[in-house]
Structure formats: structure tokens, C-alpha cells
XYZ file of C-alpha atoms in Angstrom:
234
model
C 0.000 0.000 0.000
C 1.362 3.401 -1.008
C 0.881 6.644 0.926
C -0.966 8.880 -1.527
C -0.113 12.121 0.254
C 2.098 12.941 3.211
C 0.465 12.879 6.628
C 1.214 16.576 7.114
C -0.562 17.480 3.869
C -3.521 15.335 4.850
C -3.727 17.158 8.181
C -3.531 20.479 6.353
C -6.343 19.581 3.968
C -8.450 18.441 6.893
C -7.763 21.629 8.844
C -8.760 23.876 5.949
C -11.852 21.843 5.052
C -15.290 21.967 6.685
C -15.524 20.713 10.243
C -17.477 17.459 10.620
C -20.603 17.670 12.770
C -21.041 15.585 15.930
C -22.398 12.565 14.084
C -19.556 12.545 11.558
C -17.058 12.929 14.391
C -18.644 9.900 16.043
C -18.402 7.979 12.763
C -14.735 8.915 12.408
C -14.113 7.716 15.957
C -15.862 4.431 15.183
C -13.683 3.895 12.101
C -10.503 4.594 14.065
C -11.494 2.434 17.010
C -12.555 -0.564 14.913
C -10.142 -0.204 12.010
C -13.044 0.262 9.626
C -11.960 1.497 6.176
C -13.745 4.705 5.235
C -12.952 7.602 2.911
C -12.171 9.990 5.786
C -13.103 13.651 6.231
C -10.832 14.958 3.461
C -12.527 12.866 0.791
C -15.915 13.203 2.485
C -15.723 16.983 2.232
C -14.723 16.685 -1.426
C -17.695 14.410 -2.135
C -20.082 16.930 -0.640
C -18.359 19.726 -2.564
C -18.839 17.874 -5.873
C -22.490 17.205 -5.060
C -23.036 20.902 -4.328
C -21.306 21.987 -7.550
C -23.424 19.514 -9.519
C -26.666 20.714 -7.910
C -27.219 17.050 -7.165
C -30.749 15.864 -6.546
C -30.151 12.115 -6.799
C -27.049 10.195 -5.713
C -26.225 6.492 -6.002
C -23.579 4.694 -3.967
C -22.027 1.363 -4.924
C -21.003 0.217 -1.453
C -22.025 2.370 1.501
C -20.581 0.571 4.499
C -21.918 2.169 7.637
C -23.072 5.312 5.833
C -20.075 7.628 6.147
C -19.872 8.910 2.580
C -23.670 8.998 2.303
C -23.835 11.241 5.354
C -21.398 13.700 3.762
C -23.389 13.635 0.523
C -26.765 14.109 2.185
C -26.196 17.687 3.313
C -25.705 18.747 -0.323
C -29.143 17.511 -1.373
C -32.056 19.992 -1.757
C -33.358 21.489 1.486
C -36.981 20.859 0.467
C -36.603 17.111 0.976
C -36.937 16.281 -2.720
C -33.462 14.737 -2.946
C -32.607 11.054 -2.822
C -29.521 9.023 -2.047
C -29.424 5.267 -2.599
C -27.192 3.343 -0.201
C -26.179 -0.206 -1.124
C -24.445 -2.694 1.123
C -24.050 -6.482 1.328
C -23.570 -6.469 5.115
C -26.913 -6.121 6.880
C -25.406 -4.958 10.171
C -23.494 -2.174 8.437
C -26.586 -1.072 6.548
C -28.568 -0.944 9.815
C -25.770 1.144 11.309
C -25.920 3.473 8.299
C -29.641 3.896 8.855
C -29.028 4.894 12.477
C -26.386 7.464 11.575
C -28.461 8.952 8.742
C -31.441 9.230 11.079
C -29.269 10.920 13.700
C -28.375 13.610 11.161
C -31.960 14.050 10.027
C -31.309 12.508 6.607
C -33.264 9.269 6.910
C -36.129 10.526 4.730
C -33.703 11.171 1.866
C -32.146 7.718 1.982
C -33.075 4.477 0.277
C -31.405 1.452 1.854
C -30.679 -1.514 -0.405
C -29.297 -4.762 1.005
C -27.514 -6.896 -1.568
C -25.251 -6.680 -4.592
C -24.804 -3.044 -5.620
C -24.450 -3.746 -9.336
C -27.684 -5.741 -9.384
C -29.398 -3.015 -7.364
C -28.356 -0.352 -9.875
C -30.246 -2.255 -12.537
C -33.478 -1.799 -10.597
C -33.260 1.995 -10.555
C -34.057 4.426 -13.328
C -31.883 7.500 -13.751
C -30.865 10.130 -13.717
C -28.276 10.136 -10.961
C -26.284 13.344 -10.719
C -23.457 11.899 -8.631
C -22.327 8.285 -8.262
C -19.761 6.829 -5.868
C -18.100 3.487 -6.598
C -16.521 1.900 -3.530
C -17.085 -1.850 -3.731
C -14.902 -4.854 -4.544
C -12.320 -3.602 -7.015
C -12.985 -6.293 -9.619
C -16.582 -4.997 -9.797
C -15.707 -1.385 -10.610
C -16.006 -1.763 -14.372
C -19.318 -3.621 -13.984
C -20.567 -0.816 -11.765
C -19.635 1.757 -14.397
C -21.458 -0.165 -17.108
C -24.534 -0.527 -14.895
C -24.810 3.199 -14.135
C -23.171 4.912 -17.106
C -26.345 5.548 -19.096
C -28.113 6.897 -16.007
C -25.650 9.754 -15.464
C -26.669 12.908 -17.381
C -24.399 15.474 -18.985
C -22.907 17.410 -16.087
C -23.109 14.375 -13.816
C -20.123 12.879 -12.020
C -18.912 9.365 -11.220
C -16.339 9.102 -8.445
C -14.362 5.912 -7.793
C -12.501 5.467 -4.520
C -9.164 3.611 -4.153
C -8.022 4.716 -7.597
C -4.410 4.739 -6.394
C -4.088 2.798 -3.189
C -5.681 0.314 -0.792
C -4.398 -2.536 1.323
C -5.135 -4.974 -1.520
C -3.761 -2.885 -4.414
C -0.227 -3.403 -5.778
C 0.561 0.158 -6.791
C 3.715 -0.490 -8.818
C 1.884 -3.024 -10.965
C -1.106 -0.703 -11.259
C 1.190 2.076 -12.462
C 2.879 -0.234 -14.952
C -0.470 -1.397 -16.348
C -1.785 2.144 -16.678
C 1.369 3.314 -18.432
C 1.368 0.304 -20.758
C -2.249 1.012 -21.672
C -1.425 4.665 -22.290
C 1.414 3.635 -24.604
C -0.836 1.189 -26.432
C 1.425 -1.715 -25.447
C -1.211 -4.410 -24.974
C 1.343 -7.218 -24.809
C 3.184 -5.621 -21.890
C -0.076 -4.878 -20.131
C -1.187 -8.508 -20.411
C 2.091 -9.711 -18.902
C 1.783 -7.356 -15.930
C -1.902 -8.193 -15.590
C -1.125 -11.904 -15.326
C 1.212 -11.183 -12.411
C -1.237 -8.912 -10.547
C -4.072 -9.693 -8.148
C -7.712 -9.203 -9.117
C -8.053 -5.997 -7.083
C -5.190 -4.313 -8.911
C -6.482 -5.553 -12.261
C -9.938 -4.271 -11.364
C -8.704 -0.721 -10.810
C -6.541 -0.816 -13.947
C -9.454 -2.102 -16.039
C -11.755 0.549 -14.626
C -9.351 3.396 -15.335
C -8.736 2.160 -18.857
C -12.493 1.918 -19.455
C -13.459 5.373 -18.181
C -10.524 7.218 -19.718
C -11.310 5.662 -23.107
C -14.977 6.689 -22.938
C -15.461 9.873 -25.009
C -18.565 10.761 -23.005
C -16.502 11.268 -19.838
C -13.504 13.345 -18.873
C -11.555 11.696 -16.063
C -8.902 12.909 -13.655
C -7.341 11.123 -10.692
C -6.988 13.230 -7.562
C -4.400 12.246 -4.909
C -6.733 12.619 -1.942
C -7.426 9.912 0.609
C -6.455 6.704 -1.168
C -6.903 8.300 -4.561
C -10.190 9.114 -6.275
C -10.978 8.977 -9.976
C -13.456 11.696 -10.911
C -15.273 11.268 -14.221
C -17.381 14.166 -15.488
C -19.991 13.482 -18.169
C -19.334 15.884 -21.019
C -21.591 14.418 -23.713
């Protein structure tokens, strides 16, 4: 696992960003105490910022855990209660915990809680979704993109977490695969791919797919564990 940004820079970004409310602070404490992987306040604040800039009314999450990112998103939804955020999670206990935290913040009425496979769940919903977060098993990222792509309108955004790093991602091999794809060296990419784990391949495949899609403009931002932000341009 690679450190995406120095700890001092991370602290700086957190200090300049919006201060989490009491419920978010409690959620951060839970993550630290139990070693639960979550995007953290730096990325959480960025997610909310993107939702505000997009005037988001509907948000879909592939993988919600205990509701941390959904809570950040929720405050950006319309104040009249017309917004909607769909949380998906395969762990029932985590989804119940997400429901409790969302209710504590007053966001329960905006949330739709879906237990089960996120990609299958996406197929049950009609668009549009203004903002989408992908944070599930890495080998499912490309499937998630295909499931939601047509439901994101022009001006909408798809954000994928762990675009650079995670405990299961082999960064050097990810970098080599991305560079080989950029150079059009398919043979080299296949060799590296064969030596990589499915999580690393999943991120590489996802990045190759979204960057090749002319309907989206994608940048990777070194925040948290790296986020790929894809803006629908046409």
C-alpha cells in the first residue's frame, strides 16, 4: 500500500476543510477504534463539494458501508426534501448502522437502503443520478460503471474510490499497467496483468475503461487513497 499524500498534507487539507458535525465525528471515531476502512473527512468533504457543484438531486452509492460517505453527501441535497440518495451494502449490520447514523443527522427521509449486490441493485433503478460513488470490490468497478453509465446525465459525475491505493492494491503493478495502456502496449499490459491480483487488475481495467470513454472526462486526484473523478461531457 502506497501513501498517496504525506500525513502533514492530509492534516492540512483536513484543517482547511469543513468541520465534521457531531455525528460525523462519532463515525470517524468508530472507524478509528474498529479499524473500519472509510474515505475519511478529506474525501468526504470533497464528495459533498462535488455534489453541491453539480446541484445534485439524486445520488447512487455502490457500497455504503456504515453510511459515512452517504452522510457527507446528504447535506448537499435539496433542502426541500426532494433529494434522494441510494445506499447499497451487502452487510446487513453495516446497513442498519448506516440507517441509524443517517437518522441521527436528520437525513433518513432522503435515503433508500438496499441490502444486496450493488451492481444488481443499480439495474433496478431508473436515472438520472447526478453523482455516483463506486466503492465496492475492485474487480466490480467496471461492472458498476457499465450498470450506471447511461443513467448519469451530462454534467453528472462518477467518483471511484481507491483509484491509487488500498491494502489490496499493488501500486507499482497498477502504475505499470496504466502506463502500458497509455502507450498502447497491450502485450506488456497482459504480462503485468497476469502477475497482478484481481483488485489491482480491477482498478486498472476501470481506469482504462473510463478514460477511453469519449462521453466522460476523467482525472485522478491524490486525496485519501486516490479518487478517480469522471465528469460526463456528452
